[in-house]
PDB file of C-alpha atoms in Angstrom:
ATOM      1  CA  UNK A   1      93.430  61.233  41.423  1.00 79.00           C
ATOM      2  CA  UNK A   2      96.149  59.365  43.117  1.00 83.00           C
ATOM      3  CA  UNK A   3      95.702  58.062  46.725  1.00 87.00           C
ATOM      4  CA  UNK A   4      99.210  57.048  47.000  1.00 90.00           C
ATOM      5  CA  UNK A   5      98.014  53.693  48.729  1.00 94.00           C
ATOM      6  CA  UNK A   6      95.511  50.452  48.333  1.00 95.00           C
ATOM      7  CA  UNK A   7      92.923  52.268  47.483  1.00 97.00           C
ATOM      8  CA  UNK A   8      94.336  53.793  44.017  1.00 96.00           C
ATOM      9  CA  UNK A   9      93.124  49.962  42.576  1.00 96.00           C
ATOM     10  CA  UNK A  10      89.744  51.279  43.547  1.00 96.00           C
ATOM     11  CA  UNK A  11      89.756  54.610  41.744  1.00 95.00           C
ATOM     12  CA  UNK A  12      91.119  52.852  38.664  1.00 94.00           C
ATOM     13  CA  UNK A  13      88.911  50.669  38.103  1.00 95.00           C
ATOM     14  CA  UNK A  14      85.713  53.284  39.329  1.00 95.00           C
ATOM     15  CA  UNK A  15      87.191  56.061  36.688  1.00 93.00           C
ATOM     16  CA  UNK A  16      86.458  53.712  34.392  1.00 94.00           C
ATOM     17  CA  UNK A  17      82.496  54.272  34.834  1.00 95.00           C
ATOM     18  CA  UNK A  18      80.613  56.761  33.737  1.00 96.00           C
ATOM     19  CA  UNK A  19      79.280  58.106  36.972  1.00 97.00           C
ATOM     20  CA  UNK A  20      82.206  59.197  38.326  1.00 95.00           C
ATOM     21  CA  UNK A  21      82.994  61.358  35.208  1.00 93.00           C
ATOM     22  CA  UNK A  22      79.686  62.798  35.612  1.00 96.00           C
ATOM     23  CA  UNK A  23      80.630  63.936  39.232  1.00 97.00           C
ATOM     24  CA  UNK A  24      83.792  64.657  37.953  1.00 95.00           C
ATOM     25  CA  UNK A  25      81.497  67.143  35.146  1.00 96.00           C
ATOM     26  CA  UNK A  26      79.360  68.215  37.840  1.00 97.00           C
ATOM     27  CA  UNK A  27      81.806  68.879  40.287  1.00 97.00           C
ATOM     28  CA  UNK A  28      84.295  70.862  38.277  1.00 96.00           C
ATOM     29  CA  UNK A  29      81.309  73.377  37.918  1.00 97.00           C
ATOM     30  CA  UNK A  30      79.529  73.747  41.106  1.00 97.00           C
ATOM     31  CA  UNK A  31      82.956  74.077  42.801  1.00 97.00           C
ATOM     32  CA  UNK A  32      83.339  77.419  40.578  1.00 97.00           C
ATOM     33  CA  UNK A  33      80.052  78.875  41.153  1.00 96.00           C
ATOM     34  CA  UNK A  34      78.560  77.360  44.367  1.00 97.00           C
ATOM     35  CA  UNK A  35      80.222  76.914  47.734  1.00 97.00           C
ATOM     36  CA  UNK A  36      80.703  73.533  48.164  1.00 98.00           C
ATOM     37  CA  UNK A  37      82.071  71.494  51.515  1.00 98.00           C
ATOM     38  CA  UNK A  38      84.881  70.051  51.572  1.00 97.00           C
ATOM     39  CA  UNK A  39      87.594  71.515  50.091  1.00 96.00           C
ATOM     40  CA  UNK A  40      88.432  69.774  46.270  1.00 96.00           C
ATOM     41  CA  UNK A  41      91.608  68.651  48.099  1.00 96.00           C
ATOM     42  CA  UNK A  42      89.695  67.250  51.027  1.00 97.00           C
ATOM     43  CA  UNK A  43      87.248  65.217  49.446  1.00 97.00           C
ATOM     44  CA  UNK A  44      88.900  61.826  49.412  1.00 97.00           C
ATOM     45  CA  UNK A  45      91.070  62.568  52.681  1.00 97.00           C
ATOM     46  CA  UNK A  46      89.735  59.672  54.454  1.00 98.00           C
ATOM     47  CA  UNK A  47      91.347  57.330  51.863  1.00 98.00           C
ATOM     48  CA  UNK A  48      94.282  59.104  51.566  1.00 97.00           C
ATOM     49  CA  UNK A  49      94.842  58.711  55.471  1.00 97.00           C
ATOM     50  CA  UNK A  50      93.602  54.956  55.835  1.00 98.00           C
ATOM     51  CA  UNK A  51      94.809  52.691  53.551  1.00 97.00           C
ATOM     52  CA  UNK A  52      92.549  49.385  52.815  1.00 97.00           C
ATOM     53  CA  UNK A  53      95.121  47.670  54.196  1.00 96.00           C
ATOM     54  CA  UNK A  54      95.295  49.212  57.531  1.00 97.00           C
ATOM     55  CA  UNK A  55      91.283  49.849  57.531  1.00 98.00           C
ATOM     56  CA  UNK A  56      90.517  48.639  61.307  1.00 98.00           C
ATOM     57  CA  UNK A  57      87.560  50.112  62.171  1.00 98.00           C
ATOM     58  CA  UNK A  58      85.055  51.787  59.928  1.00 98.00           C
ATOM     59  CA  UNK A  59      82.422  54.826  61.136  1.00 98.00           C
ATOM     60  CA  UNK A  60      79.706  55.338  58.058  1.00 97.00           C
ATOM     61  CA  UNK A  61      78.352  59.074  58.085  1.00 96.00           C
ATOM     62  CA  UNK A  62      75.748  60.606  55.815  1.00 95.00           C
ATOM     63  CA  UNK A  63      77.456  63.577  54.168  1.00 95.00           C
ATOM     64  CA  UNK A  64      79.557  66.392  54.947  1.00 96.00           C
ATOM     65  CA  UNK A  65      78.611  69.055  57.520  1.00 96.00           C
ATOM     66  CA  UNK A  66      77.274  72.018  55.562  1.00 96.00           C
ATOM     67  CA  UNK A  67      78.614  75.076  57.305  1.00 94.00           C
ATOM     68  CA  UNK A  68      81.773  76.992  56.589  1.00 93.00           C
ATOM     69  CA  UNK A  69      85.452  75.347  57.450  1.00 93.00           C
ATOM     70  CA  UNK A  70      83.644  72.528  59.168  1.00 95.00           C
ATOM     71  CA  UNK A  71      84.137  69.906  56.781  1.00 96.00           C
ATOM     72  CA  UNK A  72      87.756  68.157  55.874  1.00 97.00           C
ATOM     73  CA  UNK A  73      86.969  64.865  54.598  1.00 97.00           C
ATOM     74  CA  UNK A  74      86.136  62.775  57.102  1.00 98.00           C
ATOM     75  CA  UNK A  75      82.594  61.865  58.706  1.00 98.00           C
ATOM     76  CA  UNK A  76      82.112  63.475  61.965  1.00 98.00           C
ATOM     77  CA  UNK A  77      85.377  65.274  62.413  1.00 97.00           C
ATOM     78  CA  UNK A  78      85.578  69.175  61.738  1.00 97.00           C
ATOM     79  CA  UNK A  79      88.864  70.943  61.323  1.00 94.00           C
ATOM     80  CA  UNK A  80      90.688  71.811  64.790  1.00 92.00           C
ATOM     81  CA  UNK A  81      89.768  75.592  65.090  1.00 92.00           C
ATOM     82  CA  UNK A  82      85.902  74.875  64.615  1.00 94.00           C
ATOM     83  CA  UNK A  83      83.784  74.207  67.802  1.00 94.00           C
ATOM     84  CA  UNK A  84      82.803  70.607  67.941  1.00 95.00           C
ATOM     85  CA  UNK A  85      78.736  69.805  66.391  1.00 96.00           C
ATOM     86  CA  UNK A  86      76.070  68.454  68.577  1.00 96.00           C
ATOM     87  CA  UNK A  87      76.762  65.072  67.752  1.00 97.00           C
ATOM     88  CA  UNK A  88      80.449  64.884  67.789  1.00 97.00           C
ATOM     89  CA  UNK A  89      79.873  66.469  71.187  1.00 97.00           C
ATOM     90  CA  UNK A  90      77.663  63.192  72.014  1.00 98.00           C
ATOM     91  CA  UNK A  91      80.562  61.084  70.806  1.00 98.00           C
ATOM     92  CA  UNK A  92      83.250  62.589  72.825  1.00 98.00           C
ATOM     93  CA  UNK A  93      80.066  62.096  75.660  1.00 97.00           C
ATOM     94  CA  UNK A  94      79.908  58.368  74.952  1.00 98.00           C
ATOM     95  CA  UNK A  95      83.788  57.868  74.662  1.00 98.00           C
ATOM     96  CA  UNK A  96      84.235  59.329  78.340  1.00 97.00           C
ATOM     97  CA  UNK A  97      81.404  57.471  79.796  1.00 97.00           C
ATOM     98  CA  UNK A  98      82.570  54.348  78.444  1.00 97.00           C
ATOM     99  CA  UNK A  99      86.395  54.480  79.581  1.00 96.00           C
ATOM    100  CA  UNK A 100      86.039  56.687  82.353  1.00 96.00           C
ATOM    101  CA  UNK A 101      88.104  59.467  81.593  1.00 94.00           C
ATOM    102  CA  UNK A 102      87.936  63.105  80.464  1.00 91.00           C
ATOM    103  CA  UNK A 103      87.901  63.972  76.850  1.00 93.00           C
ATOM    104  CA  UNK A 104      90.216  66.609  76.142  1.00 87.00           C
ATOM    105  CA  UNK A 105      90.465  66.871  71.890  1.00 92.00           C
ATOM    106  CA  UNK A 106      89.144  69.344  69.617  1.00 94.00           C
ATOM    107  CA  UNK A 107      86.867  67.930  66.281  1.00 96.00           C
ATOM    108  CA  UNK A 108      89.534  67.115  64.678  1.00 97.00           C
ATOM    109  CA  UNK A 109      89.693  63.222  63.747  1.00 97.00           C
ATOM    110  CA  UNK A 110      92.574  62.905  61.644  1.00 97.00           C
ATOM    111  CA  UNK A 111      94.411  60.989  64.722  1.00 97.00           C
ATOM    112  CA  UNK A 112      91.383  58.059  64.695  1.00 98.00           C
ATOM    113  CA  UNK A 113      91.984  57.857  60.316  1.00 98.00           C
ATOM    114  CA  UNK A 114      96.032  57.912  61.300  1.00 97.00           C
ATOM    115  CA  UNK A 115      95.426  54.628  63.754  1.00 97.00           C
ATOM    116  CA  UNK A 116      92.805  52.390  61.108  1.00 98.00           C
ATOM    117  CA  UNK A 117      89.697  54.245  61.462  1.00 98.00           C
ATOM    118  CA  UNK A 118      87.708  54.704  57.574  1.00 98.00           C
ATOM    119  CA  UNK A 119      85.669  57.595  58.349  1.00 98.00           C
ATOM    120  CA  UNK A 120      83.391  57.086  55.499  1.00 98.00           C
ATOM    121  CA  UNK A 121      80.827  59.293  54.378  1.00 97.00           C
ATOM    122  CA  UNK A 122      78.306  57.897  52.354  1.00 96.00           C
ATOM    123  CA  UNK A 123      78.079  61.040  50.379  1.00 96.00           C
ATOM    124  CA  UNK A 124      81.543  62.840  49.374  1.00 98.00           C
ATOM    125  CA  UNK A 125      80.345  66.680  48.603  1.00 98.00           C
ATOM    126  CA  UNK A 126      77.621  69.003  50.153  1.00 97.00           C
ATOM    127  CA  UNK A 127      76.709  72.358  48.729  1.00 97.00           C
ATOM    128  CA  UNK A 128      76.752  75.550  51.736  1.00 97.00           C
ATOM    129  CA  UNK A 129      73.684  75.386  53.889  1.00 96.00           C
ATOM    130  CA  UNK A 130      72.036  72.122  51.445  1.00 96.00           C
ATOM    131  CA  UNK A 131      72.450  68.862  53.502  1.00 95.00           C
ATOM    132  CA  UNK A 132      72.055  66.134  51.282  1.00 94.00           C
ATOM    133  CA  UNK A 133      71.852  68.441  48.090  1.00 97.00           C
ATOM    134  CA  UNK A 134      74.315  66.079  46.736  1.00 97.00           C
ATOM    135  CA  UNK A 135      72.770  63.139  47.223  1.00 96.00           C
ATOM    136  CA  UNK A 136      71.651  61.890  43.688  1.00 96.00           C
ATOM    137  CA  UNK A 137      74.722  62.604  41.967  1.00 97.00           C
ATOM    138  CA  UNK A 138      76.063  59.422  42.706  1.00 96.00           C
ATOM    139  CA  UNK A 139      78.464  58.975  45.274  1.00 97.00           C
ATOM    140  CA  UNK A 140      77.089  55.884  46.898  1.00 97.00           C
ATOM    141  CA  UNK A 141      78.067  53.814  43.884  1.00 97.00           C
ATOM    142  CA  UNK A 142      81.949  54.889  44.671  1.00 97.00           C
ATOM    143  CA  UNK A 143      80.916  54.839  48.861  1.00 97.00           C
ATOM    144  CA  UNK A 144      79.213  51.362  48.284  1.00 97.00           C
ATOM    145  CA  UNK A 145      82.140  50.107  46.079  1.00 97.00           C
ATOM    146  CA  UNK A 146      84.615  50.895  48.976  1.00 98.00           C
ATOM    147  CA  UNK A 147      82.051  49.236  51.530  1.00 98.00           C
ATOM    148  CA  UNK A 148      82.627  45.460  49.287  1.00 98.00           C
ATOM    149  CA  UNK A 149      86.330  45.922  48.732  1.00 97.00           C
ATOM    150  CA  UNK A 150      86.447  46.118  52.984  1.00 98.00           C
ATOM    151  CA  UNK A 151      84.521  43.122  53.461  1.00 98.00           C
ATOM    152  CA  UNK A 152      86.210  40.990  51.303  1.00 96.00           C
ATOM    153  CA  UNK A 153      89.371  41.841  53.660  1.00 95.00           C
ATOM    154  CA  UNK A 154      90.867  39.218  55.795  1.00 89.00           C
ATOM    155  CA  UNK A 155      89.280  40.155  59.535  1.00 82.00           C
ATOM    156  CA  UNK A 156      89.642  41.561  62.104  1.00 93.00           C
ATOM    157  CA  UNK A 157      87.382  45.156  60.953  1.00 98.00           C
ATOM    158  CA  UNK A 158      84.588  46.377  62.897  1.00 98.00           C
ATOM    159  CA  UNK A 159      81.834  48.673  61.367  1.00 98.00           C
ATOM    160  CA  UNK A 160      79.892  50.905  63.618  1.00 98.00           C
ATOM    161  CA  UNK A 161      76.848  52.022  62.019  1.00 97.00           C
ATOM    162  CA  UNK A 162      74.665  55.528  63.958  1.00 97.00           C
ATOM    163  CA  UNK A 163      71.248  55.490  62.403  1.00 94.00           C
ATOM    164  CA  UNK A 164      69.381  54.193  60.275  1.00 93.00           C
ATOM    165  CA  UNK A 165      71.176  55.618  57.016  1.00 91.00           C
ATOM    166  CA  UNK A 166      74.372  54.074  58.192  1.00 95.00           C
ATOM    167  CA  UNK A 167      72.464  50.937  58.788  1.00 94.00           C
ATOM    168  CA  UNK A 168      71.675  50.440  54.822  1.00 94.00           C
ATOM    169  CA  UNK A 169      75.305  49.668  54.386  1.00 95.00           C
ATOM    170  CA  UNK A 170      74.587  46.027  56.174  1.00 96.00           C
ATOM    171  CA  UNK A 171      73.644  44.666  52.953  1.00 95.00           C
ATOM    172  CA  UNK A 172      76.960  44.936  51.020  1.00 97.00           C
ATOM    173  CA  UNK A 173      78.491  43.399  55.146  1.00 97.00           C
ATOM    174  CA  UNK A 174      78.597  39.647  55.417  1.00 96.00           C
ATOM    175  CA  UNK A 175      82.214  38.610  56.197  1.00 96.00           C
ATOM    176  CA  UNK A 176      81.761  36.740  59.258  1.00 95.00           C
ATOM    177  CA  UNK A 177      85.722  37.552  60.082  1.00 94.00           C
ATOM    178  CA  UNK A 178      84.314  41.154  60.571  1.00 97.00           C
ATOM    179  CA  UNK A 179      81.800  42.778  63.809  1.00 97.00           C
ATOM    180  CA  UNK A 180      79.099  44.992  62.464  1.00 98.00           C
ATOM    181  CA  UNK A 181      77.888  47.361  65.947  1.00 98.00           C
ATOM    182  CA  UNK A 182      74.812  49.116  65.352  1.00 98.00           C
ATOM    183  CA  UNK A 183      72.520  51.348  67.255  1.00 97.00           C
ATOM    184  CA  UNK A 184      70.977  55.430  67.366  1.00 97.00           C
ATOM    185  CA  UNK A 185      73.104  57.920  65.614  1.00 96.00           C
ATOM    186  CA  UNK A 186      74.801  60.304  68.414  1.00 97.00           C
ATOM    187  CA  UNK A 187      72.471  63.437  66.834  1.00 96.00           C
ATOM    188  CA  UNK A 188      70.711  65.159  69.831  1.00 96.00           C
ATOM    189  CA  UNK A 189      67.531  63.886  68.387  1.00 93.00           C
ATOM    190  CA  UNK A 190      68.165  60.124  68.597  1.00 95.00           C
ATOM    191  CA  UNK A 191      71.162  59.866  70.796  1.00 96.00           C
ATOM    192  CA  UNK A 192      68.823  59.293  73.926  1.00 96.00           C
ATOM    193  CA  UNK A 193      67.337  56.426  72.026  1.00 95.00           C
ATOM    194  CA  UNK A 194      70.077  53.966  72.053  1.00 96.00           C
ATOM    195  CA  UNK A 195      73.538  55.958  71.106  1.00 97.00           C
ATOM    196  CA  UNK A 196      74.291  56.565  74.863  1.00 98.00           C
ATOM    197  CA  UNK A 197      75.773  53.036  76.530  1.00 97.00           C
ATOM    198  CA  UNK A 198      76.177  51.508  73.584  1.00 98.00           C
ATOM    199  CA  UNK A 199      79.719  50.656  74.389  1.00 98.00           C
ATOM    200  CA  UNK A 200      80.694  50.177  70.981  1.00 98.00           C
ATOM    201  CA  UNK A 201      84.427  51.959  71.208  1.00 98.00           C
ATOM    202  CA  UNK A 202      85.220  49.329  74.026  1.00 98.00           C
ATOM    203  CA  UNK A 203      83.443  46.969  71.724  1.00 98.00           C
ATOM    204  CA  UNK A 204      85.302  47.491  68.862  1.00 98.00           C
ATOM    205  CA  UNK A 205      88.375  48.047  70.952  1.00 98.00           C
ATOM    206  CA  UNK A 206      88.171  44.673  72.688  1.00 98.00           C
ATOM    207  CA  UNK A 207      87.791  42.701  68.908  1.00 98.00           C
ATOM    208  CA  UNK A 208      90.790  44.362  67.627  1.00 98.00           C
ATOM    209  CA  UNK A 209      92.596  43.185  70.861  1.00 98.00           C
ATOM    210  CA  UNK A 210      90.844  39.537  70.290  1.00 97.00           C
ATOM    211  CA  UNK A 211      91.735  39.049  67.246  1.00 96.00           C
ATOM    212  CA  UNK A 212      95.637  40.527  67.838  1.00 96.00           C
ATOM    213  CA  UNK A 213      94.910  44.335  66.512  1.00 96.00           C
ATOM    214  CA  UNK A 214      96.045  47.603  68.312  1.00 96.00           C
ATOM    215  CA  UNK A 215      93.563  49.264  70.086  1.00 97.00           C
ATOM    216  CA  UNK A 216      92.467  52.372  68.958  1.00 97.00           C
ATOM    217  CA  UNK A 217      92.901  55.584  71.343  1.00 96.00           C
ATOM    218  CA  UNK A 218      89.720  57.317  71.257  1.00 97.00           C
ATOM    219  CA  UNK A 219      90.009  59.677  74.028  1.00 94.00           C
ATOM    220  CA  UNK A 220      93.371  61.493  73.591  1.00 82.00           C
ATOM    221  CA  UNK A 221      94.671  62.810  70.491  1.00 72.00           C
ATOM    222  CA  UNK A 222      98.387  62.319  69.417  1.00 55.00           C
ATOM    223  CA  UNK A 223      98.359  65.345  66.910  1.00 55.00           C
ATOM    224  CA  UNK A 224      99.952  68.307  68.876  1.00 44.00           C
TER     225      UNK A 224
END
């Protein structure tokens, strides 16, 4: 695998271990007799779209959506022709509450990865209709692995962990250069209890700008 950027260093040294040949094993044979989300090509998208270099911002998701040509690679985003999930929906709600404007985009998020935002799932693969069936094959060591390479990075990056599963990556977060924003995740069941008003894309926005960063455009994609 070649990521054609920063993050190549990481595979190299992570091929190295035997987990990821095991995923490697395990992969090469569910994708031949299983339906399994994303694409083989998609699976490290969100790397090969944001560098570690120009890593700004990163959003931690659980694992891939589950349902046919939803998932692409990155957490939260579906690909352009697929109606936008419940909680993307609740993002998009949050983003226009918070700057006042209209949302106008479909679920596709490949604009936020273009601009310095890691959309990180914790968990790279999903089997059709299984959430979290791919949980114990050991993603989190490569997920986690990314997670420590970020926060050694010179700041400004700002992590916004939704939920309580994105929350466990605090322990491998203690540069001080870097803002950690937690609260609910946007899901229709806990988006009521602390996702809404957050304000964490003005948040994170407003650090970047601090600390001499672009601002990210949340609201209107670029991609035509």
């Amino acid at each position: 695998m070649q990521f054609n950027n920063d993050w190549d260093a990481l595979f190299q040294q992570e091929i190295q271990k035997e987990y990821l040949n095991k995923i490697n094993y395990f992969l090469a044979r569910e994708y031949k007799t299983k339906q399994i989300y994303p694409p083989k090509e998609n699976i490290f998208q969100a790397f090969l779209t944001t560098s570690l270099e120009n890593t700004k911002v990163v959003i931690v998701g659980q694992d891939p959506y589950h349902g046919p040509n939803q998932a692409h690679g990155y957490c939260f985003s579906v690909q352009p022709q697929v109606p936008c999930p419940p909680s993307l929906q609740n993002i998009y709600r949050e983003i226009a509450s918070e700057f006042h404007t209209e949302v106008h985009r479909t679920g596709d998020l490949t604009d936020w990865a273009q601009q310095g935002v890691l959309l990180l799932n914790a968990i790279l693969t999903v089997e059709r209709g299984k959430p979290l069936s791919h949980a114990q094959i050991g993603w989190q060591n490569f997920t986690n692995e990314a997670l420590r390479w970020i926060n050694k990075k010179e700041g400004p990056v700002v992590f916004l962990l939704w939920g309580s599963k994105a929350k466990d990556a605090m322990k491998y977060l203690d540069n001080p250069d870097h803002l950690i924003l937690t609260s609910a995740h946007p899901s229709p069941l806990s988006a009521y209890r602390g996702f809404f008003g957050n304000n964490h894309f003005i948040k994170a926005n407003e650090y970047l700008v601090k600390h001499g960063q672009t601002p990210i455009n949340w609201a209107q994609s670029n991609i035509q």
